[in-house]
Short mmCIF file of C-alpha atoms and ligand atoms in Angstrom, two decimals:
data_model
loop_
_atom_site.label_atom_id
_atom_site.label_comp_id
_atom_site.label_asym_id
_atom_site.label_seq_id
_atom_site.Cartn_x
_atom_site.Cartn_y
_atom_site.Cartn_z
CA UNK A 1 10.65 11.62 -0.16
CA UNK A 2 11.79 8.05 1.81
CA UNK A 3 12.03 5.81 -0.23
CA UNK A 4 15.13 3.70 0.64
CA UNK A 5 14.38 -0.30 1.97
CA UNK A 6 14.34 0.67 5.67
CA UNK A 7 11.10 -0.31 7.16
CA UNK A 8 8.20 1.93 6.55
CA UNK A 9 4.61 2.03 8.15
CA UNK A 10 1.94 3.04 5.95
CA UNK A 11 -1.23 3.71 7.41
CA UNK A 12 -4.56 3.55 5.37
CA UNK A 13 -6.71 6.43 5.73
CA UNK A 14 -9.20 4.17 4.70
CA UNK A 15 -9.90 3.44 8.96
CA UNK A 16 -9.30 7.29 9.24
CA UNK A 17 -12.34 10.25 10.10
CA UNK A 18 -13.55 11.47 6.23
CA UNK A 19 -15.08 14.23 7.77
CA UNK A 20 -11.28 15.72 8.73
CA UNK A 21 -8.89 13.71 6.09
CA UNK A 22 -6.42 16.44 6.26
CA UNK A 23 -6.00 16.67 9.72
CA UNK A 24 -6.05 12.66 9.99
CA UNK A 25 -3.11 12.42 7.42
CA UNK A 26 -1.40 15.47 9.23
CA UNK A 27 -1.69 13.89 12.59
CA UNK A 28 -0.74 10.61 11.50
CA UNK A 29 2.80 11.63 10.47
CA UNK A 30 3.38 14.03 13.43
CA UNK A 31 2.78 10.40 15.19
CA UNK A 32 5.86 8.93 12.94
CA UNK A 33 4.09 7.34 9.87
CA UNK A 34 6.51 6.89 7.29
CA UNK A 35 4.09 6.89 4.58
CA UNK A 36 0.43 7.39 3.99
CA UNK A 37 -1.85 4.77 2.28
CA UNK A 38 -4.63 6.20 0.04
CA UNK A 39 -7.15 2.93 -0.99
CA UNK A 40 -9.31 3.79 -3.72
CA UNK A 41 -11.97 1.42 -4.33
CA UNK A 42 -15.05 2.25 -7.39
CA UNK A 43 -17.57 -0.61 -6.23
CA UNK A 44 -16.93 -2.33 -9.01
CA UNK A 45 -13.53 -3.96 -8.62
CA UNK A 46 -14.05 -4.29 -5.02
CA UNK A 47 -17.18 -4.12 -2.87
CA UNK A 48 -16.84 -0.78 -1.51
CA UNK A 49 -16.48 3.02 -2.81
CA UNK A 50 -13.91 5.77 -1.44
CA UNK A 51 -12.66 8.44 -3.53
CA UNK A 52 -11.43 9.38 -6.24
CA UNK A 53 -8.79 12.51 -7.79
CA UNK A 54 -10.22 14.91 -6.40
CA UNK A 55 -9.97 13.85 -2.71
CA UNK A 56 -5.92 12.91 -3.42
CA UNK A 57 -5.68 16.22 -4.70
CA UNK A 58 -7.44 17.98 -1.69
CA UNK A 59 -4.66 16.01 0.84
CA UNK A 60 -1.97 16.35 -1.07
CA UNK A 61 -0.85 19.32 0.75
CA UNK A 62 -1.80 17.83 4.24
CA UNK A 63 0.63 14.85 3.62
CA UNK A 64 4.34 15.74 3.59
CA UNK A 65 6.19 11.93 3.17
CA UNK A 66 4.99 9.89 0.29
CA UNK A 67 1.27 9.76 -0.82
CA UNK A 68 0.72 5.90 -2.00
CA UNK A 69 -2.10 5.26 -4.16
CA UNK A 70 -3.55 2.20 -4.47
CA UNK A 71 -5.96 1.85 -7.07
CA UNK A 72 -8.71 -1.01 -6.77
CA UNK A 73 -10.22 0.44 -9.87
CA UNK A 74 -11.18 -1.62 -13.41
CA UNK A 75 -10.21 -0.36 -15.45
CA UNK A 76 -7.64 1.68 -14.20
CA UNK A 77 -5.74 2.92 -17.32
CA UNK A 78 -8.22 5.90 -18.19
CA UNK A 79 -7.41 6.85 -14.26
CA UNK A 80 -3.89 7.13 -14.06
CA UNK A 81 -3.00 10.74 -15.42
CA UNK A 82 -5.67 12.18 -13.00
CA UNK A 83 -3.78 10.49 -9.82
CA UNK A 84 -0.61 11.79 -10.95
CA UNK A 85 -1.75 15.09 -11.75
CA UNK A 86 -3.63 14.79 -8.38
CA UNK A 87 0.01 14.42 -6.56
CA UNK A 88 0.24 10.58 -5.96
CA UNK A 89 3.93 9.33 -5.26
CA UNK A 90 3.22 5.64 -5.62
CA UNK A 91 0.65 4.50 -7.85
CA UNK A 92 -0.45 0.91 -7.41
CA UNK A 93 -2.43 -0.99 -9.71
CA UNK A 94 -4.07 -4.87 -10.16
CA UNK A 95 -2.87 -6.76 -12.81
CA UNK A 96 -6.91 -8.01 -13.21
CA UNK A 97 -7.26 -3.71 -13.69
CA UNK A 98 -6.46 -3.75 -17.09
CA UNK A 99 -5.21 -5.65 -20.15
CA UNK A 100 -2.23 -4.09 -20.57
CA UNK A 101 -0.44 -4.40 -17.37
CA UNK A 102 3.17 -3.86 -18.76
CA UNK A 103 1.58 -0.87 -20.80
CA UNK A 104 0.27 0.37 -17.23
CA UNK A 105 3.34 0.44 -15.63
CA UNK A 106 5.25 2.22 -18.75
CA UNK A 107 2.45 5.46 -18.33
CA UNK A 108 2.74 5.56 -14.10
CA UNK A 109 6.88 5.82 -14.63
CA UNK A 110 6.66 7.88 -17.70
CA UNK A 111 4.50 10.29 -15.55
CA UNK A 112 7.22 10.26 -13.04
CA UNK A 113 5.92 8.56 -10.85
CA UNK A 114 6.54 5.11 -8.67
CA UNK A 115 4.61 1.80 -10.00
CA UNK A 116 3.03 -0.77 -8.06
CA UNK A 117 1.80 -3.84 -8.55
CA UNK A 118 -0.94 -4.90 -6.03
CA UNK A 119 -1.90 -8.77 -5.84
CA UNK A 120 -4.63 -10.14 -4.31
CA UNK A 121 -4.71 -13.47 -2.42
CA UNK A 122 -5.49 -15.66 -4.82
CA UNK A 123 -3.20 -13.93 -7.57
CA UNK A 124 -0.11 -16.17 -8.25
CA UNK A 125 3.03 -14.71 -8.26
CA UNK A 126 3.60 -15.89 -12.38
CA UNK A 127 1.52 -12.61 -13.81
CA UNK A 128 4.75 -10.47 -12.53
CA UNK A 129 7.20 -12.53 -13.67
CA UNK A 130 7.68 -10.50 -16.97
CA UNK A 131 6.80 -7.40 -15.33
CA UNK A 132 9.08 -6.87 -12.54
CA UNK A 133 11.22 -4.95 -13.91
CA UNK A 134 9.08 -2.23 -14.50
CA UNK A 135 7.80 -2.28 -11.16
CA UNK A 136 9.13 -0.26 -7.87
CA UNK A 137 6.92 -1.89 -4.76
CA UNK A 138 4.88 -5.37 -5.29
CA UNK A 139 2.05 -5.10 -2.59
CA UNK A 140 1.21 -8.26 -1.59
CA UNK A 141 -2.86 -8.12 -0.15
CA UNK A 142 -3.28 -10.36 3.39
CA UNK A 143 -6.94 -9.91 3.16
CA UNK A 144 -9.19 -9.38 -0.17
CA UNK A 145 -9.40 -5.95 -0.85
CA UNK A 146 -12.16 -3.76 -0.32
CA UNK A 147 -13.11 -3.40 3.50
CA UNK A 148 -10.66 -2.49 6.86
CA UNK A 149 -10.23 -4.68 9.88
CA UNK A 150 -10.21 -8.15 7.91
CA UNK A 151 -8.60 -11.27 9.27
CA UNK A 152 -4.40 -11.88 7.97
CA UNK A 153 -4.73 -14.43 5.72
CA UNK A 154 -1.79 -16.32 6.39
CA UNK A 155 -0.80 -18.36 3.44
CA UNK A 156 0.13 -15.24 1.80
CA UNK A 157 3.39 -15.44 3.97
CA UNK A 158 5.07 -18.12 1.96
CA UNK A 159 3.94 -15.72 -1.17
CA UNK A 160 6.36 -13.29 0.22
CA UNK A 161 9.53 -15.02 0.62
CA UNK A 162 9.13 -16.39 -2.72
CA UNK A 163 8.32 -13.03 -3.95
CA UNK A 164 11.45 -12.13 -2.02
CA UNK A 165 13.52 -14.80 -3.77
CA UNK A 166 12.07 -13.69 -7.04
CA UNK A 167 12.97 -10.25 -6.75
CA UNK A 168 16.56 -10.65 -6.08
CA UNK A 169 18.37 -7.68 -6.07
CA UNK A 170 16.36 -5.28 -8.04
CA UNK A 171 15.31 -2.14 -5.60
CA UNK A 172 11.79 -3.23 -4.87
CA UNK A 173 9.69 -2.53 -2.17
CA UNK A 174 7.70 -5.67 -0.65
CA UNK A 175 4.31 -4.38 0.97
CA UNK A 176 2.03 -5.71 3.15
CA UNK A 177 -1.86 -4.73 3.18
CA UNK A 178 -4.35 -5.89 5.24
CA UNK A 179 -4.87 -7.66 8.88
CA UNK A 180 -1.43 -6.03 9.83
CA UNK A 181 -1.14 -5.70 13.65
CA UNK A 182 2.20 -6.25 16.43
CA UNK A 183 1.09 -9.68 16.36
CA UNK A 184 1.30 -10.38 12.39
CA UNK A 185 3.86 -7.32 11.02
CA UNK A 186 7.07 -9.45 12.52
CA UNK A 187 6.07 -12.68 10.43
CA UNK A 188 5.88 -10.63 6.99
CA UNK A 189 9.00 -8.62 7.95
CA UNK A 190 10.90 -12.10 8.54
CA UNK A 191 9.88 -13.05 4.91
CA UNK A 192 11.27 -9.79 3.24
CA UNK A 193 8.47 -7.46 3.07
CA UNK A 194 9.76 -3.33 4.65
CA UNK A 195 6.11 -1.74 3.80
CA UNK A 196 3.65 -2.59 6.70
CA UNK A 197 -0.26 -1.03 5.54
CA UNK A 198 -2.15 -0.52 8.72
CA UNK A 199 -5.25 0.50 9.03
CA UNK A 200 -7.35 -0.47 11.64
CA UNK A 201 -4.52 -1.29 13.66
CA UNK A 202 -3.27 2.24 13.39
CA UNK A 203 -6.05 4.30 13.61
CA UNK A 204 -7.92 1.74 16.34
CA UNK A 205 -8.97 3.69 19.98
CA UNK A 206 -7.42 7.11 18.79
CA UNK A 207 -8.64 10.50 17.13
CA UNK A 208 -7.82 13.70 15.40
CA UNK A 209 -7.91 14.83 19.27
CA UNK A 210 -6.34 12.19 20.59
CA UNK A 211 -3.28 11.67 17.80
CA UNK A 212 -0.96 10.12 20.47
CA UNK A 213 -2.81 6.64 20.11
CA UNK A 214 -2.11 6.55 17.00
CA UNK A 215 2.12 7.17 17.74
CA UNK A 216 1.70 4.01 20.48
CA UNK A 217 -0.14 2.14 17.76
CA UNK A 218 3.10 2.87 14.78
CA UNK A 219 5.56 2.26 17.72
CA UNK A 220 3.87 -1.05 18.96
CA UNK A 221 4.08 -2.51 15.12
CA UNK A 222 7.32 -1.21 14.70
CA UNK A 223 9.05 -2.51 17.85
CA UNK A 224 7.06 -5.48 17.26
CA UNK A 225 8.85 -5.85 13.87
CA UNK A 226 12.48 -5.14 15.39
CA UNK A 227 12.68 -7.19 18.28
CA UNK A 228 11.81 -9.76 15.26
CA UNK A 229 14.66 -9.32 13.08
C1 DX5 B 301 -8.16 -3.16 1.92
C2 DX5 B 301 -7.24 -1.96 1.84
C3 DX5 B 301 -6.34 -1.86 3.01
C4 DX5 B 301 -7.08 -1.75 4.31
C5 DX5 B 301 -6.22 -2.24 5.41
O1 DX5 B 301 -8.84 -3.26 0.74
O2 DX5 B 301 -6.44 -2.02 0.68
O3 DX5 B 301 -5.40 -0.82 2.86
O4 DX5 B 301 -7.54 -0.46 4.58
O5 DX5 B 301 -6.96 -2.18 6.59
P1 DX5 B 301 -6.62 -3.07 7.86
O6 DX5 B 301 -5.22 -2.71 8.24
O7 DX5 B 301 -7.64 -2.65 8.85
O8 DX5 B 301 -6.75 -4.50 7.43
ZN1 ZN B 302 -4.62 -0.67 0.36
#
């Protein structure tokens, strides 16, 4: 598993075929993804449905680097053993998910696994304050969760290199999610963030047959990213 601070592109299967997951997630990391985004969404906490356990569980073996969960779920708590059980790496969660947050993040590392904390635009940095350290990867959301192939919203930039600030030297991932592309991955990456979600961007113009799109598409954001820094 990759975990270290070195950048990482993470692209959501949420833009990917559902007819031929496994193959998607397979073909995406034979293309060089680092990571591979799993958005769950119940229609209740977000506009939109996906999937639940029992589709993490049926990739799991397709998907060789890091499965990262992001739950968009309320409530989340009575959900969290199932995703780990189901094979989830990284399990993300909204701090609006649940009551408990702290308690939250206590059951995803005392499964073993990594916590997240996912923030939506209009979520202040303040509800982590008490909670970072507890917490393994803050995702920071650049659209409002729930559909692909939104706009970047880009006020949420500033959010970042205070969250970067805030952070200090505790081993945290900073992720980005939503409306990443070449044009917007280099401006998050100045502000601290290493985890670029991609969807659309990733998965645009290419195909289970056609997998070498998607390796220009992960090569354009990353270059994109290092001729930034
Ligand atoms: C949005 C999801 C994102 C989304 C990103 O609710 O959490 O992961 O799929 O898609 P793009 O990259 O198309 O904005
Ligand atoms: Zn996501």
């Amino acid at each position: 598993m990759n975990f270290d601070r070195s950048l990482k592109i993470a692209p959501s299967i949420l833009s990917a075929d559902f007819a031929a997951m496994g193959a998607e997630c397979e073909a995406i990391e034979a293309q060089g993804a680092d990571w591979v985004h799993v958005d769950v969404m119940d229609g209740h906490f977000v506009p939109n449905l996906t999937f639940g356990p029992a589709m993490c569980a049926a990739l799991r073996p397709h998907i060789h680097t890091v499965m990262d969960v992001h739950l968009m779920i309320a409530p989340v708590d009575p959900f969290i053993d199932a995703f780990a059980k189901a094979g989830a790496d990284i399990i993300s969660v909204h701090p609006e998910a649940g009551p408990h947050t702290h308690r939250t993040l206590q059951t995803i590392r005392g499964l073993g696994k990594k916590a997240g904390l996912a923030l939506n635009p209009g979520t202040p940095l303040d509800v982590i304050e008490y909670l970072l350290d507890l917490t393994d990867l803050v995702c920071i959301m650049t659209v409002n969760p729930g559909f692909g192939g939104q706009k970047f919203i880009h006020s949420q930039i500033e959010k970042v290199r205070r969250l970067k600030r805030m952070i200090g030297d505790r081993p945290i991932h900073i992720e980005i999610d939503g409306g990443v592309t070449p044009e917007t991955a280099p401006l998050v990456v100045d502000a601290g963030a290493n985890v670029l979600v991609a969807g659309s961007a990733v998965f645009g113009g290419g195909s289970v047959g056609q997998p070498e799109v998607y390796g220009r598409n992960i090569r354009a954001i990353r270059e994109a990213c290092l001729a930034a820094v």
